[in-house]
mmCIF file of C-alpha atoms and ligand atoms in Angstrom:
data_model
loop_
_atom_site.group_PDB
_atom_site.id
_atom_site.type_symbol
_atom_site.label_atom_id
_atom_site.label_comp_id
_atom_site.label_asym_id
_atom_site.label_seq_id
_atom_site.Cartn_x
_atom_site.Cartn_y
_atom_site.Cartn_z
ATOM 1 C CA MET I 1013 0.000 0.000 0.000
ATOM 2 C CA LYS I 1014 1.159 3.541 -0.770
ATOM 3 C CA ALA I 1015 0.026 5.758 2.090
ATOM 4 C CA PHE I 1016 0.066 9.537 2.561
ATOM 5 C CA LEU I 1017 0.033 10.387 6.240
ATOM 6 C CA THR I 1018 -0.699 13.863 7.575
ATOM 7 C CA GLY I 1019 0.679 14.432 11.075
ATOM 8 C CA GLY I 1020 3.240 11.671 10.526
ATOM 9 C CA ALA I 1021 5.745 13.315 12.881
ATOM 10 C CA GLY I 1022 3.317 13.431 15.786
ATOM 11 C CA PHE I 1023 2.678 11.068 18.671
ATOM 12 C CA ILE I 1024 0.054 8.807 17.061
ATOM 13 C CA GLY I 1025 1.127 9.501 13.457
ATOM 14 C CA SER I 1026 4.735 8.420 14.051
ATOM 15 C CA HIS I 1027 3.569 5.112 15.563
ATOM 16 C CA LEU I 1028 1.442 4.593 12.469
ATOM 17 C CA VAL I 1029 4.510 5.309 10.292
ATOM 18 C CA ASP I 1030 6.484 2.673 12.244
ATOM 19 C CA LYS I 1031 3.743 0.106 11.798
ATOM 20 C CA LEU I 1032 3.209 0.722 8.076
ATOM 21 C CA ILE I 1033 6.950 0.716 7.332
ATOM 22 C CA SER I 1034 7.381 -2.529 9.338
ATOM 23 C CA ARG I 1035 4.752 -4.132 7.070
ATOM 24 C CA GLY I 1036 6.591 -3.015 3.938
ATOM 25 C CA ASP I 1037 4.188 -0.232 2.958
ATOM 26 C CA ASP I 1038 5.354 2.967 1.227
ATOM 27 C CA VAL I 1039 4.764 5.976 3.451
ATOM 28 C CA THR I 1040 4.917 9.721 2.859
ATOM 29 C CA ALA I 1041 4.611 11.689 6.080
ATOM 30 C CA TYR I 1042 3.474 15.305 5.737
ATOM 31 C CA ASP I 1043 3.862 17.483 8.807
ATOM 32 C CA ASN I 1044 4.684 21.084 9.700
ATOM 33 C CA LEU I 1045 6.435 20.002 12.923
ATOM 34 C CA THR I 1046 4.377 22.295 15.151
ATOM 35 C CA SER I 1047 3.847 19.573 17.747
ATOM 36 C CA GLY I 1048 5.521 16.721 15.838
ATOM 37 C CA LYS I 1049 9.221 15.934 16.248
ATOM 38 C CA LYS I 1050 11.932 14.881 13.810
ATOM 39 C CA GLN I 1051 13.300 12.381 16.327
ATOM 40 C CA PHE I 1052 10.030 10.398 16.075
ATOM 41 C CA PHE I 1053 10.666 9.448 12.434
ATOM 42 C CA GLU I 1054 14.380 10.014 11.748
ATOM 43 C CA HIS I 1055 15.120 6.276 12.086
ATOM 44 C CA HIS I 1056 13.263 5.853 8.762
ATOM 45 C CA LEU I 1057 15.043 8.580 6.807
ATOM 46 C CA LYS I 1058 17.465 6.164 5.108
ATOM 47 C CA ASN I 1059 14.619 3.817 4.123
ATOM 48 C CA ASP I 1060 13.614 4.441 0.507
ATOM 49 C CA LYS I 1061 10.048 3.443 1.354
ATOM 50 C CA PHE I 1062 9.763 6.508 3.602
ATOM 51 C CA THR I 1063 9.489 10.155 2.543
ATOM 52 C CA PHE I 1064 9.113 13.135 4.825
ATOM 53 C CA ILE I 1065 7.691 16.448 3.615
ATOM 54 C CA LYS I 1066 7.795 19.408 5.973
ATOM 55 C CA ALA I 1067 4.828 21.538 5.002
ATOM 56 C CA ASP I 1068 1.637 23.069 6.295
ATOM 57 C CA LEU I 1069 -1.750 21.605 5.386
ATOM 58 C CA LEU I 1070 -3.179 25.116 5.223
ATOM 59 C CA ASP I 1071 -1.202 25.536 1.976
ATOM 60 C CA LEU I 1072 -3.679 23.927 -0.437
ATOM 61 C CA SER I 1073 -1.640 24.513 -3.611
ATOM 62 C CA GLN I 1074 1.382 22.641 -2.229
ATOM 63 C CA LEU I 1075 -0.859 19.865 -0.927
ATOM 64 C CA LYS I 1076 -2.412 19.425 -4.391
ATOM 65 C CA LYS I 1077 1.095 18.978 -5.834
ATOM 66 C CA GLU I 1078 2.209 16.463 -3.193
ATOM 67 C CA ILE I 1079 -0.857 14.175 -2.797
ATOM 68 C CA LYS I 1080 -0.380 12.233 -6.036
ATOM 69 C CA ASP I 1081 -0.497 8.495 -6.735
ATOM 70 C CA PHE I 1082 -1.404 7.249 -3.264
ATOM 71 C CA ASP I 1083 -3.791 4.418 -2.425
ATOM 72 C CA VAL I 1084 -4.998 5.987 0.803
ATOM 73 C CA VAL I 1085 -4.618 9.105 2.945
ATOM 74 C CA PHE I 1086 -4.392 8.777 6.712
ATOM 75 C CA HIS I 1087 -5.399 12.220 7.966
ATOM 76 C CA ILE I 1088 -3.998 12.372 11.492
ATOM 77 C CA ALA I 1089 -2.799 16.009 11.773
ATOM 78 C CA ALA I 1090 -4.761 18.406 13.952
ATOM 79 C CA ASN I 1091 -4.335 20.745 16.853
ATOM 80 C CA PRO I 1092 -4.027 18.175 19.660
ATOM 81 C CA PHE I 1093 -4.701 20.552 22.569
ATOM 82 C CA VAL I 1094 -8.404 20.485 23.456
ATOM 83 C CA ARG I 1095 -7.970 23.348 25.916
ATOM 84 C CA LEU I 1096 -6.590 25.877 23.415
ATOM 85 C CA GLY I 1097 -10.004 26.604 21.876
ATOM 86 C CA GLU I 1098 -10.961 28.662 24.903
ATOM 87 C CA LYS I 1099 -8.180 31.160 24.120
ATOM 88 C CA GLN I 1100 -7.853 30.729 20.342
ATOM 89 C CA THR I 1101 -11.345 30.371 18.924
ATOM 90 C CA ARG I 1102 -10.189 30.092 15.235
ATOM 91 C CA LEU I 1103 -7.631 27.363 15.858
ATOM 92 C CA ASP I 1104 -9.832 24.279 15.503
ATOM 93 C CA LEU I 1105 -11.737 25.850 12.618
ATOM 94 C CA GLU I 1106 -8.414 26.036 10.756
ATOM 95 C CA GLN I 1107 -6.605 22.946 12.070
ATOM 96 C CA GLY I 1108 -9.712 20.764 12.249
ATOM 97 C CA ALA I 1109 -12.140 21.843 9.531
ATOM 98 C CA ILE I 1110 -10.127 23.844 6.919
ATOM 99 C CA VAL I 1111 -7.162 21.520 6.978
ATOM 100 C CA THR I 1112 -9.475 18.530 6.469
ATOM 101 C CA TYR I 1113 -11.197 20.318 3.586
ATOM 102 C CA ASN I 1114 -7.761 20.957 2.021
ATOM 103 C CA VAL I 1115 -6.784 17.297 2.351
ATOM 104 C CA LEU I 1116 -10.073 16.154 0.783
ATOM 105 C CA GLU I 1117 -9.919 18.722 -2.030
ATOM 106 C CA ALA I 1118 -6.300 17.828 -2.845
ATOM 107 C CA MET I 1119 -7.368 14.156 -2.917
ATOM 108 C CA ARG I 1120 -10.306 14.964 -5.202
ATOM 109 C CA VAL I 1121 -8.210 16.745 -7.837
ATOM 110 C CA ASN I 1122 -5.743 13.847 -7.780
ATOM 111 C CA ASP I 1123 -8.450 11.153 -7.904
ATOM 112 C CA ILE I 1124 -7.572 9.569 -4.555
ATOM 113 C CA LYS I 1125 -10.703 8.386 -2.801
ATOM 114 C CA LYS I 1126 -9.825 6.562 0.427
ATOM 115 C CA ILE I 1127 -9.382 8.495 3.659
ATOM 116 C CA VAL I 1128 -8.780 7.299 7.214
ATOM 117 C CA PHE I 1129 -9.472 9.956 9.845
ATOM 118 C CA SER I 1130 -8.594 10.312 13.537
ATOM 119 C CA SER I 1131 -11.654 11.771 15.225
ATOM 120 C CA SER I 1132 -12.402 11.805 18.918
ATOM 121 C CA SER I 1133 -14.866 10.747 21.584
ATOM 122 C CA VAL I 1134 -15.375 14.458 22.345
ATOM 123 C CA VAL I 1135 -17.823 14.726 19.423
ATOM 124 C CA TYR I 1136 -20.376 12.968 21.673
ATOM 125 C CA ALA I 1137 -19.917 15.579 24.440
ATOM 126 C CA GLU I 1138 -21.865 14.836 27.605
ATOM 127 C CA THR I 1139 -23.768 11.599 27.314
ATOM 128 C CA PRO I 1140 -25.815 9.399 29.641
ATOM 129 C CA PRO I 1141 -23.614 7.158 31.844
ATOM 130 C CA LEU I 1142 -23.692 4.321 29.335
ATOM 131 C CA ALA I 1143 -21.222 2.950 26.843
ATOM 132 C CA ILE I 1144 -22.004 5.147 23.822
ATOM 133 C CA PRO I 1145 -22.321 3.446 20.417
ATOM 134 C CA GLU I 1146 -21.505 5.114 17.081
ATOM 135 C CA THR I 1147 -25.261 5.523 16.456
ATOM 136 C CA TYR I 1148 -25.643 7.894 19.449
ATOM 137 C CA GLY I 1149 -26.967 11.357 18.649
ATOM 138 C CA PRO I 1150 -27.377 14.219 18.379
ATOM 139 C CA THR I 1151 -23.643 14.844 18.526
ATOM 140 C CA LEU I 1152 -23.281 18.385 19.873
ATOM 141 C CA PRO I 1153 -19.684 18.969 21.030
ATOM 142 C CA ILE I 1154 -18.987 21.424 23.855
ATOM 143 C CA SER I 1155 -15.390 22.252 22.844
ATOM 144 C CA PHE I 1156 -13.984 23.984 19.753
ATOM 145 C CA TYR I 1157 -11.735 20.952 19.301
ATOM 146 C CA GLY I 1158 -14.826 18.710 19.242
ATOM 147 C CA ALA I 1159 -16.556 21.090 16.827
ATOM 148 C CA GLY I 1160 -13.505 20.908 14.537
ATOM 149 C CA LYS I 1161 -13.624 17.101 14.614
ATOM 150 C CA LEU I 1162 -17.360 16.979 13.893
ATOM 151 C CA ALA I 1163 -16.991 19.509 11.063
ATOM 152 C CA ALA I 1164 -14.198 17.375 9.616
ATOM 153 C CA GLU I 1165 -16.401 14.268 9.824
ATOM 154 C CA GLY I 1166 -19.152 16.187 8.022
ATOM 155 C CA LEU I 1167 -16.778 17.262 5.235
ATOM 156 C CA ILE I 1168 -15.534 13.699 4.813
ATOM 157 C CA SER I 1169 -19.137 12.509 4.596
ATOM 158 C CA ALA I 1170 -19.890 15.200 1.984
ATOM 159 C CA PHE I 1171 -16.930 14.119 -0.199
ATOM 160 C CA CYS I 1172 -18.183 10.527 0.135
ATOM 161 C CA GLY I 1173 -21.727 11.490 -0.844
ATOM 162 C CA THR I 1174 -20.735 13.839 -3.666
ATOM 163 C CA PHE I 1175 -17.509 12.408 -5.085
ATOM 164 C CA ASP I 1176 -17.772 8.731 -4.198
ATOM 165 C CA PHE I 1177 -14.992 8.763 -1.594
ATOM 166 C CA GLN I 1178 -14.697 5.933 0.947
ATOM 167 C CA ALA I 1179 -13.888 6.761 4.579
ATOM 168 C CA TRP I 1180 -12.825 5.137 7.842
ATOM 169 C CA ILE I 1181 -13.512 7.473 10.763
ATOM 170 C CA TYR I 1182 -12.259 6.555 14.245
ATOM 171 C CA ARG I 1183 -13.499 8.222 17.384
ATOM 172 C CA PHE I 1184 -10.630 7.608 19.796
ATOM 173 C CA ALA I 1185 -10.727 7.540 23.562
ATOM 174 C CA ASN I 1186 -7.647 9.234 25.121
ATOM 175 C CA VAL I 1187 -4.479 7.827 23.644
ATOM 176 C CA VAL I 1188 -1.331 7.370 25.752
ATOM 177 C CA GLY I 1189 2.126 5.883 25.333
ATOM 178 C CA ILE I 1190 5.734 6.486 24.449
ATOM 179 C CA ARG I 1191 6.306 9.752 22.463
ATOM 180 C CA GLY I 1192 3.251 11.276 24.129
ATOM 181 C CA THR I 1193 3.922 15.025 24.200
ATOM 182 C CA HIS I 1194 0.709 16.336 25.758
ATOM 183 C CA GLY I 1195 -2.188 15.308 27.962
ATOM 184 C CA VAL I 1196 -2.660 14.596 31.627
ATOM 185 C CA ILE I 1197 0.278 12.195 32.154
ATOM 186 C CA VAL I 1198 2.830 14.532 30.557
ATOM 187 C CA ASP I 1199 1.319 17.471 32.440
ATOM 188 C CA PHE I 1200 1.624 15.714 35.828
ATOM 189 C CA ILE I 1201 5.177 14.507 35.176
ATOM 190 C CA ASP I 1202 6.278 18.018 34.121
ATOM 191 C CA LYS I 1203 4.683 19.626 37.160
ATOM 192 C CA LEU I 1204 6.153 17.088 39.596
ATOM 193 C CA LYS I 1205 9.611 17.488 38.110
ATOM 194 C CA LYS I 1206 9.363 21.188 38.836
ATOM 195 C CA ASN I 1207 7.855 20.727 42.311
ATOM 196 C CA PRO I 1208 7.854 17.193 43.761
ATOM 197 C CA LYS I 1209 5.964 18.283 46.870
ATOM 198 C CA GLU I 1210 2.763 19.537 45.301
ATOM 199 C CA LEU I 1211 0.607 18.698 42.288
ATOM 200 C CA GLU I 1212 -2.029 20.962 40.793
ATOM 201 C CA ILE I 1213 -4.906 18.860 39.442
ATOM 202 C CA LEU I 1214 -7.408 20.535 37.118
ATOM 203 C CA GLY I 1215 -11.020 20.012 38.251
ATOM 204 C CA ASP I 1216 -12.039 17.836 41.193
ATOM 205 C CA GLY I 1217 -10.015 14.803 40.081
ATOM 206 C CA ASN I 1218 -13.137 12.698 39.509
ATOM 207 C CA GLN I 1219 -13.096 13.121 35.732
ATOM 208 C CA GLN I 1220 -13.329 9.564 34.520
ATOM 209 C CA LYS I 1221 -12.156 8.681 31.021
ATOM 210 C CA THR I 1222 -10.908 5.747 29.011
ATOM 211 C CA TYR I 1223 -7.207 5.610 28.117
ATOM 212 C CA LEU I 1224 -5.929 3.431 25.301
ATOM 213 C CA TYR I 1225 -2.358 2.419 24.631
ATOM 214 C CA VAL I 1226 -1.076 3.905 21.359
ATOM 215 C CA SER I 1227 -0.047 0.686 19.562
ATOM 216 C CA GLU I 1228 -3.524 -0.706 20.198
ATOM 217 C CA VAL I 1229 -5.040 2.348 18.549
ATOM 218 C CA ILE I 1230 -2.859 1.816 15.462
ATOM 219 C CA ASP I 1231 -3.865 -1.857 15.311
ATOM 220 C CA GLY I 1232 -7.538 -0.900 15.660
ATOM 221 C CA MET I 1233 -7.328 1.622 12.817
ATOM 222 C CA LEU I 1234 -5.710 -0.882 10.484
ATOM 223 C CA GLN I 1235 -8.080 -3.682 11.512
ATOM 224 C CA GLY I 1236 -11.087 -1.520 10.661
ATOM 225 C CA TYR I 1237 -9.497 -0.302 7.430
ATOM 226 C CA GLU I 1238 -8.752 -3.812 6.243
ATOM 227 C CA HIS I 1239 -11.984 -5.487 7.333
ATOM 228 C CA SER I 1240 -14.785 -3.029 6.613
ATOM 229 C CA THR I 1241 -16.056 -2.093 3.201
ATOM 230 C CA ASP I 1242 -18.955 0.319 3.712
ATOM 231 C CA GLN I 1243 -18.684 3.712 2.082
ATOM 232 C CA ILE I 1244 -18.370 5.366 5.508
ATOM 233 C CA ASN I 1245 -16.936 3.125 8.208
ATOM 234 C CA LEU I 1246 -17.366 4.814 11.595
ATOM 235 C CA PHE I 1247 -15.826 3.207 14.680
ATOM 236 C CA ASN I 1248 -15.331 3.997 18.330
ATOM 237 C CA LEU I 1249 -11.908 2.933 19.596
ATOM 238 C CA GLY I 1250 -12.116 2.380 23.325
ATOM 239 C CA CYS I 1251 -12.212 -0.285 26.003
ATOM 240 C CA ASP I 1252 -14.683 -1.076 28.756
ATOM 241 C CA SER I 1253 -12.718 0.429 31.649
ATOM 242 C CA ASP I 1254 -11.695 3.942 32.663
ATOM 243 C CA THR I 1255 -9.392 5.828 35.005
ATOM 244 C CA THR I 1256 -9.988 8.886 37.167
ATOM 245 C CA VAL I 1257 -7.647 11.851 37.054
ATOM 246 C CA THR I 1258 -6.800 11.376 40.744
ATOM 247 C CA ARG I 1259 -5.860 7.735 40.054
ATOM 248 C CA ILE I 1260 -3.530 8.922 37.270
ATOM 249 C CA ALA I 1261 -1.946 11.391 39.699
ATOM 250 C CA GLU I 1262 -1.417 8.574 42.233
ATOM 251 C CA MET I 1263 0.155 6.335 39.594
ATOM 252 C CA VAL I 1264 2.511 9.114 38.407
ATOM 253 C CA VAL I 1265 3.565 9.782 42.015
ATOM 254 C CA GLU I 1266 4.192 6.045 42.588
ATOM 255 C CA GLU I 1267 6.178 5.606 39.383
ATOM 256 C CA MET I 1268 8.304 8.701 40.130
ATOM 257 C CA GLY I 1269 9.028 7.261 43.581
ATOM 258 C CA LEU I 1270 7.701 10.367 45.339
ATOM 259 C CA LYS I 1271 6.137 10.555 48.806
ATOM 260 C CA ASP I 1272 3.805 12.986 50.606
ATOM 261 C CA VAL I 1273 2.812 14.903 47.488
ATOM 262 C CA GLU I 1274 -0.033 17.286 48.214
ATOM 263 C CA PHE I 1275 -2.779 17.197 45.571
ATOM 264 C CA LYS I 1276 -4.231 20.683 44.978
ATOM 265 C CA TYR I 1277 -7.499 20.572 43.050
ATOM 266 C CA THR I 1278 -8.603 23.625 41.071
ATOM 267 C CA GLY I 1279 -12.187 22.414 41.643
ATOM 268 C CA GLY I 1280 -15.314 21.926 39.547
ATOM 269 C CA LYS I 1281 -16.335 18.815 37.661
ATOM 270 C CA ARG I 1282 -14.454 19.850 34.494
ATOM 271 C CA GLY I 1283 -10.734 20.311 34.019
ATOM 272 C CA TRP I 1284 -11.391 23.389 31.847
ATOM 273 C CA PRO I 1285 -14.333 24.944 29.974
ATOM 274 C CA GLY I 1286 -15.361 22.479 27.258
ATOM 275 C CA ASP I 1287 -13.894 19.454 29.061
ATOM 276 C CA VAL I 1288 -16.147 16.370 29.004
ATOM 277 C CA PRO I 1289 -15.696 14.969 32.529
ATOM 278 C CA ARG I 1290 -16.889 11.433 31.897
ATOM 279 C CA PHE I 1291 -17.362 9.180 28.914
ATOM 280 C CA GLN I 1292 -17.459 5.532 28.042
ATOM 281 C CA LEU I 1293 -17.343 4.294 24.444
ATOM 282 C CA ASP I 1294 -19.077 1.183 23.170
ATOM 283 C CA ALA I 1295 -16.416 -0.465 21.001
ATOM 284 C CA SER I 1296 -18.432 -3.569 20.137
ATOM 285 C CA LYS I 1297 -18.607 -2.637 16.441
ATOM 286 C CA ILE I 1298 -14.812 -2.779 15.986
ATOM 287 C CA ASN I 1299 -14.603 -5.700 18.472
ATOM 288 C CA LYS I 1300 -16.744 -7.727 16.078
ATOM 289 C CA LEU I 1301 -14.116 -7.163 13.379
ATOM 290 C CA GLY I 1302 -11.476 -8.777 15.601
ATOM 291 C CA TRP I 1303 -9.925 -5.826 17.445
ATOM 292 C CA LYS I 1304 -10.169 -5.532 21.226
ATOM 293 C CA ALA I 1305 -7.892 -3.538 23.523
ATOM 294 C CA LYS I 1306 -5.644 -5.892 25.494
ATOM 295 C CA TYR I 1307 -4.740 -3.386 28.194
ATOM 296 C CA THR I 1308 -7.291 -2.018 30.619
ATOM 297 C CA SER I 1309 -7.414 1.759 30.921
ATOM 298 C CA ASP I 1310 -5.338 1.636 34.165
ATOM 299 C CA GLU I 1311 -2.775 -0.681 32.550
ATOM 300 C CA ALA I 1312 -2.448 1.611 29.533
ATOM 301 C CA VAL I 1313 -1.896 4.605 31.824
ATOM 302 C CA ARG I 1314 0.687 2.759 33.970
ATOM 303 C CA LYS I 1315 2.604 1.545 30.894
ATOM 304 C CA ALA I 1316 2.601 5.039 29.375
ATOM 305 C CA ILE I 1317 3.855 6.649 32.602
ATOM 306 C CA ARG I 1318 6.771 4.185 32.815
ATOM 307 C CA GLU I 1319 7.742 4.670 29.177
ATOM 308 C CA ILE I 1320 7.515 8.452 29.269
ATOM 309 C CA LEU I 1321 9.623 8.541 32.459
ATOM 310 C CA ASP I 1322 12.188 6.107 31.007
ATOM 311 C CA ASN I 1323 12.586 8.324 27.952
ATOM 312 C CA SER I 1324 12.665 11.721 29.645
HETATM 313 P P1 NAD D 835 0.252 15.337 17.846
HETATM 314 O O1 NAD D 835 0.231 16.788 18.099
HETATM 315 O O2 NAD D 835 1.393 14.562 18.407
HETATM 316 O O3 NAD D 835 0.162 15.065 16.272
HETATM 317 C C1 NAD D 835 -0.402 15.981 15.359
HETATM 318 C C2 NAD D 835 0.624 16.206 14.267
HETATM 319 O O4 NAD D 835 0.061 17.039 13.259
HETATM 320 C C3 NAD D 835 1.883 16.891 14.768
HETATM 321 O O5 NAD D 835 3.014 16.192 14.276
HETATM 322 C C4 NAD D 835 1.803 18.285 14.154
HETATM 323 O O6 NAD D 835 3.080 18.850 13.913
HETATM 324 C C5 NAD D 835 1.013 18.023 12.886
HETATM 325 N N1 NAD D 835 0.258 19.176 12.395
HETATM 326 C C6 NAD D 835 -0.629 19.931 13.093
HETATM 327 N N2 NAD D 835 -1.134 20.901 12.313
HETATM 328 C C7 NAD D 835 -0.561 20.741 11.079
HETATM 329 C C8 NAD D 835 -0.673 21.443 9.835
HETATM 330 N N3 NAD D 835 -1.477 22.504 9.702
HETATM 331 N N4 NAD D 835 0.072 21.011 8.793
HETATM 332 C C9 NAD D 835 0.881 19.935 8.928
HETATM 333 N N5 NAD D 835 1.033 19.243 10.072
HETATM 334 C C10 NAD D 835 0.315 19.641 11.136
HETATM 335 O O7 NAD D 835 -1.138 14.760 18.366
HETATM 336 P P2 NAD D 835 -1.627 13.249 18.552
HETATM 337 O O8 NAD D 835 -1.988 13.072 19.974
HETATM 338 O O9 NAD D 835 -0.677 12.310 17.892
HETATM 339 O O10 NAD D 835 -2.985 13.305 17.759
HETATM 340 C C11 NAD D 835 -3.092 12.789 16.439
HETATM 341 C C12 NAD D 835 -4.541 12.870 15.995
HETATM 342 O O11 NAD D 835 -5.360 12.063 16.846
HETATM 343 C C13 NAD D 835 -5.135 14.277 16.059
HETATM 344 O O12 NAD D 835 -6.016 14.428 14.974
HETATM 345 C C14 NAD D 835 -5.891 14.268 17.355
HETATM 346 O O13 NAD D 835 -6.943 15.188 17.337
HETATM 347 C C15 NAD D 835 -6.428 12.840 17.362
HETATM 348 N N6 NAD D 835 -6.775 12.359 18.686
HETATM 349 C C16 NAD D 835 -5.821 12.242 19.638
HETATM 350 C C17 NAD D 835 -6.161 11.764 20.897
HETATM 351 C C18 NAD D 835 -5.111 11.626 21.984
HETATM 352 O O14 NAD D 835 -5.481 11.271 23.102
HETATM 353 N N7 NAD D 835 -3.832 11.858 21.713
HETATM 354 C C19 NAD D 835 -7.486 11.418 21.187
HETATM 355 C C20 NAD D 835 -8.444 11.560 20.186
HETATM 356 C C21 NAD D 835 -8.084 12.012 18.927
#
């Protein structure tokens, strides 16, 4: 397979590059290195099956020139920071919706019709305390990041309906693991390195979310891609357990070998405006295709903490 991968220098994207290259696929990674890092892909630079292009997806004319002769586009690039929308209200419009439009339009003019997209559980926003299936609606996100994801899903659906594209859309739970550069684990480790006596925890610590280990997410995406043939293939990627923010803080403290750390909660049920404090995804649709997370949410968090500490 010849794959074009946006966000290929990022946390999840670089793991996808590793996996595709290990299978013998041809991969072109396209990334502006805003949050991605060269060190995540430089081990492939001498491999003639790997190409890296440093460029911005907002530049549609360059994108049209570069997306040529690929079997599939994995569109993984986005602003990864859910919290930024509160301060920068255009960010997810550009990095979620416009960038996705550019990718789709560049595909259209080059007659490439298969797209795999990394969406998020945040499109569901606040739901009843049940495992939420892909058929749940209405989907009315409460963050700009979630709005960007839902807009991107809508654009993908429009290109499918109008230009006969085929799509695989994955709504991920929180993804953790080695090369993680953002999110609650990285935040806690950074804060405790600066002050090992005290840890600021956003919200009341009871936010309860599912965490998935990154290699499992990659396997799930490829499993769905290779075993589903609808025009739009929409999947939740999650598992049936979750982890509270306070539990993550305790695990980080344990793994750093710290004692008597005072947890200081900022209070409120959300970590920040637009934060969804609790969700559970029903992953039975992708489970039926043969993918199931092997790690529980706690195990994924523990493994990620150890790996991030070992590599910092
Ligand atoms: P990341 O920041 O590590 O990866 C995003 C990559 O996209 C980075 O390498 C960045 O440099 C690149 N990028 C951003 N804007 C770009 C632009 N305009 N042009 C070119 N490159 C650009 O984040 P991640 O955690 O690996 O997330 C990957 C995808 O998965 C994102 O779409 C994110 O929204 C989605 N997602 C992540 C999680 C999670 O928990 N990490 C959960 C749900 C969905």
